[in-house]
PDB file of C-alpha atoms in Angstrom:
ATOM      1  CA  MET A   1      -6.421  33.960 -16.954  1.00  0.00           C
ATOM      2  CA  SER A   2      -5.743  32.581 -20.379  1.00  0.00           C
ATOM      3  CA  ASP A   3      -8.433  31.880 -22.937  1.00  0.00           C
ATOM      4  CA  GLN A   4      -6.832  28.554 -23.939  1.00  0.00           C
ATOM      5  CA  PRO A   5      -8.576  25.429 -22.654  1.00  0.00           C
ATOM      6  CA  GLN A   6      -6.500  23.339 -20.293  1.00  0.00           C
ATOM      7  CA  ALA A   7      -5.385  20.020 -21.671  1.00  0.00           C
ATOM      8  CA  GLN A   8      -7.107  17.066 -20.066  1.00  0.00           C
ATOM      9  CA  LEU A   9      -4.558  14.814 -18.418  1.00  0.00           C
ATOM     10  CA  GLN A  10      -5.117  11.157 -19.254  1.00  0.00           C
ATOM     11  CA  PRO A  11      -3.839   8.573 -16.814  1.00  0.00           C
ATOM     12  CA  GLN A  12      -0.899   6.727 -18.250  1.00  0.00           C
ATOM     13  CA  GLU A  13      -1.419   3.084 -18.967  1.00  0.00           C
ATOM     14  CA  GLN A  14       0.815   1.158 -16.650  1.00  0.00           C
ATOM     15  CA  TYR A  15       2.308  -2.171 -17.568  1.00  0.00           C
ATOM     16  CA  HIS A  16       0.626  -4.951 -15.608  1.00  0.00           C
ATOM     17  CA  GLU A  17       2.739  -8.035 -15.065  1.00  0.00           C
ATOM     18  CA  PRO A  18       0.389 -10.953 -14.438  1.00  0.00           C
ATOM     19  CA  LEU A  19       0.655 -12.693 -11.086  1.00  0.00           C
ATOM     20  CA  SER A  20       1.263 -16.424 -10.934  1.00  0.00           C
ATOM     21  CA  SER A  21      -2.274 -16.845  -9.588  1.00  0.00           C
ATOM     22  CA  GLU A  22      -3.597 -15.216 -12.764  1.00  0.00           C
ATOM     23  CA  LEU A  23      -1.595 -17.362 -15.174  1.00  0.00           C
ATOM     24  CA  LEU A  24      -2.997 -20.769 -14.224  1.00  0.00           C
ATOM     25  CA  PRO A  25      -6.694 -21.551 -13.964  1.00  0.00           C
ATOM     26  CA  GLN A  26      -8.279 -22.397 -10.621  1.00  0.00           C
ATOM     27  CA  THR A  27      -8.466 -26.007 -11.740  1.00  0.00           C
ATOM     28  CA  ASP A  28      -4.651 -26.310 -11.851  1.00  0.00           C
ATOM     29  CA  ALA A  29      -3.227 -24.743  -8.671  1.00  0.00           C
ATOM     30  CA  THR A  30       0.007 -25.460  -6.808  1.00  0.00           C
ATOM     31  CA  LEU A  31      -0.145 -25.519  -3.001  1.00  0.00           C
ATOM     32  CA  THR A  32       2.744 -25.446  -0.537  1.00  0.00           C
ATOM     33  CA  ILE A  33       1.885 -26.964   2.833  1.00  0.00           C
ATOM     34  CA  ARG A  34       4.190 -26.710   5.833  1.00  0.00           C
ATOM     35  CA  ILE A  35       4.074 -29.578   8.289  1.00  0.00           C
ATOM     36  CA  ILE A  36       5.513 -28.650  11.671  1.00  0.00           C
ATOM     37  CA  LYS A  37       7.504 -31.526  13.121  1.00  0.00           C
ATOM     38  CA  SER A  38       8.464 -29.840  16.403  1.00  0.00           C
ATOM     39  CA  PHE A  39       7.487 -26.495  17.863  1.00  0.00           C
ATOM     40  CA  GLU A  40      10.242 -26.764  20.460  1.00  0.00           C
ATOM     41  CA  PHE A  41      13.055 -27.290  17.947  1.00  0.00           C
ATOM     42  CA  ARG A  42      11.349 -25.283  15.159  1.00  0.00           C
ATOM     43  CA  THR A  43      11.622 -28.051  12.599  1.00  0.00           C
ATOM     44  CA  GLN A  44       9.219 -28.307   9.693  1.00  0.00           C
ATOM     45  CA  LYS A  45       8.810 -30.051   6.353  1.00  0.00           C
ATOM     46  CA  SER A  46       7.284 -28.527   3.244  1.00  0.00           C
ATOM     47  CA  MET A  47       5.040 -30.443   0.878  1.00  0.00           C
ATOM     48  CA  VAL A  48       4.217 -29.150  -2.598  1.00  0.00           C
ATOM     49  CA  ILE A  49       1.056 -30.439  -4.253  1.00  0.00           C
ATOM     50  CA  LYS A  50       0.655 -29.623  -7.938  1.00  0.00           C
ATOM     51  CA  GLY A  51      -2.481 -29.775 -10.056  1.00  0.00           C
ATOM     52  CA  VAL A  52      -5.036 -29.133  -7.304  1.00  0.00           C
ATOM     53  CA  ASN A  53      -8.536 -28.271  -8.503  1.00  0.00           C
ATOM     54  CA  LEU A  54      -9.547 -25.430  -6.175  1.00  0.00           C
ATOM     55  CA  ILE A  55     -13.144 -25.481  -7.390  1.00  0.00           C
ATOM     56  CA  GLU A  56     -13.858 -29.140  -6.561  1.00  0.00           C
ATOM     57  CA  GLU A  57     -11.299 -29.892  -3.811  1.00  0.00           C
ATOM     58  CA  THR A  58     -12.659 -29.991  -0.290  1.00  0.00           C
ATOM     59  CA  VAL A  59     -10.816 -29.393   2.969  1.00  0.00           C
ATOM     60  CA  GLY A  60     -11.411 -32.996   3.976  1.00  0.00           C
ATOM     61  CA  GLY A  61     -10.004 -34.285   0.680  1.00  0.00           C
ATOM     62  CA  LEU A  62      -6.948 -32.081   1.005  1.00  0.00           C
ATOM     63  CA  MET A  63      -6.354 -33.190   4.602  1.00  0.00           C
ATOM     64  CA  GLN A  64      -6.599 -36.819   3.475  1.00  0.00           C
ATOM     65  CA  ARG A  65      -3.954 -36.213   0.791  1.00  0.00           C
ATOM     66  CA  VAL A  66      -1.656 -34.546   3.338  1.00  0.00           C
ATOM     67  CA  ARG A  67      -2.091 -37.306   5.919  1.00  0.00           C
ATOM     68  CA  GLY A  68      -1.315 -39.903   3.252  1.00  0.00           C
ATOM     69  CA  CYS A  69       2.028 -38.252   2.471  1.00  0.00           C
ATOM     70  CA  MET A  70       2.783 -37.137   6.020  1.00  0.00           C
ATOM     71  CA  SER A  71       4.103 -40.483   7.223  1.00  0.00           C
ATOM     72  CA  ILE A  72       6.596 -40.509   4.343  1.00  0.00           C
ATOM     73  CA  LEU A  73       7.564 -36.873   4.930  1.00  0.00           C
ATOM     74  CA  LEU A  74       8.232 -37.307   8.635  1.00  0.00           C
ATOM     75  CA  ILE A  75      10.431 -40.353   8.034  1.00  0.00           C
ATOM     76  CA  THR A  76      12.502 -38.758   5.243  1.00  0.00           C
ATOM     77  CA  PRO A  77      15.680 -37.264   6.721  1.00  0.00           C
ATOM     78  CA  ILE A  78      16.681 -33.688   6.005  1.00  0.00           C
ATOM     79  CA  SER A  79      19.995 -33.366   4.196  1.00  0.00           C
ATOM     80  CA  LYS A  80      22.642 -30.888   5.321  1.00  0.00           C
ATOM     81  CA  SER A  81      21.386 -28.375   2.783  1.00  0.00           C
ATOM     82  CA  GLY A  82      18.046 -28.369   4.612  1.00  0.00           C
ATOM     83  CA  ARG A  83      16.080 -29.819   1.715  1.00  0.00           C
ATOM     84  CA  THR A  84      14.243 -33.119   1.678  1.00  0.00           C
ATOM     85  CA  GLU A  85      15.441 -35.830  -0.631  1.00  0.00           C
ATOM     86  CA  ALA A  86      11.947 -36.843  -1.769  1.00  0.00           C
ATOM     87  CA  ARG A  87      10.081 -34.955  -4.474  1.00  0.00           C
ATOM     88  CA  TRP A  88       6.291 -34.741  -4.604  1.00  0.00           C
ATOM     89  CA  ALA A  89       4.147 -34.423  -7.702  1.00  0.00           C
TER      90      ALA A  89
END
């Protein structure tokens, strides 16, 4: 055995890249909601809602927002690229 003390190994600091959920506050979230048009034909539409306050928003309020836009979403045709023509803010 040697008389020299063993060097204490310090854990290396690893670079932490912040997640997108860490960059924006909970009062300014972006939600993606998938609305299934047909289970049989596996068709769906996606709706993106920006600026949602996750602290004050309720499930009922969110459902009301989705139902308000749903009639427009289900009428909007899907282009050949598979993307909807309408944009939601």
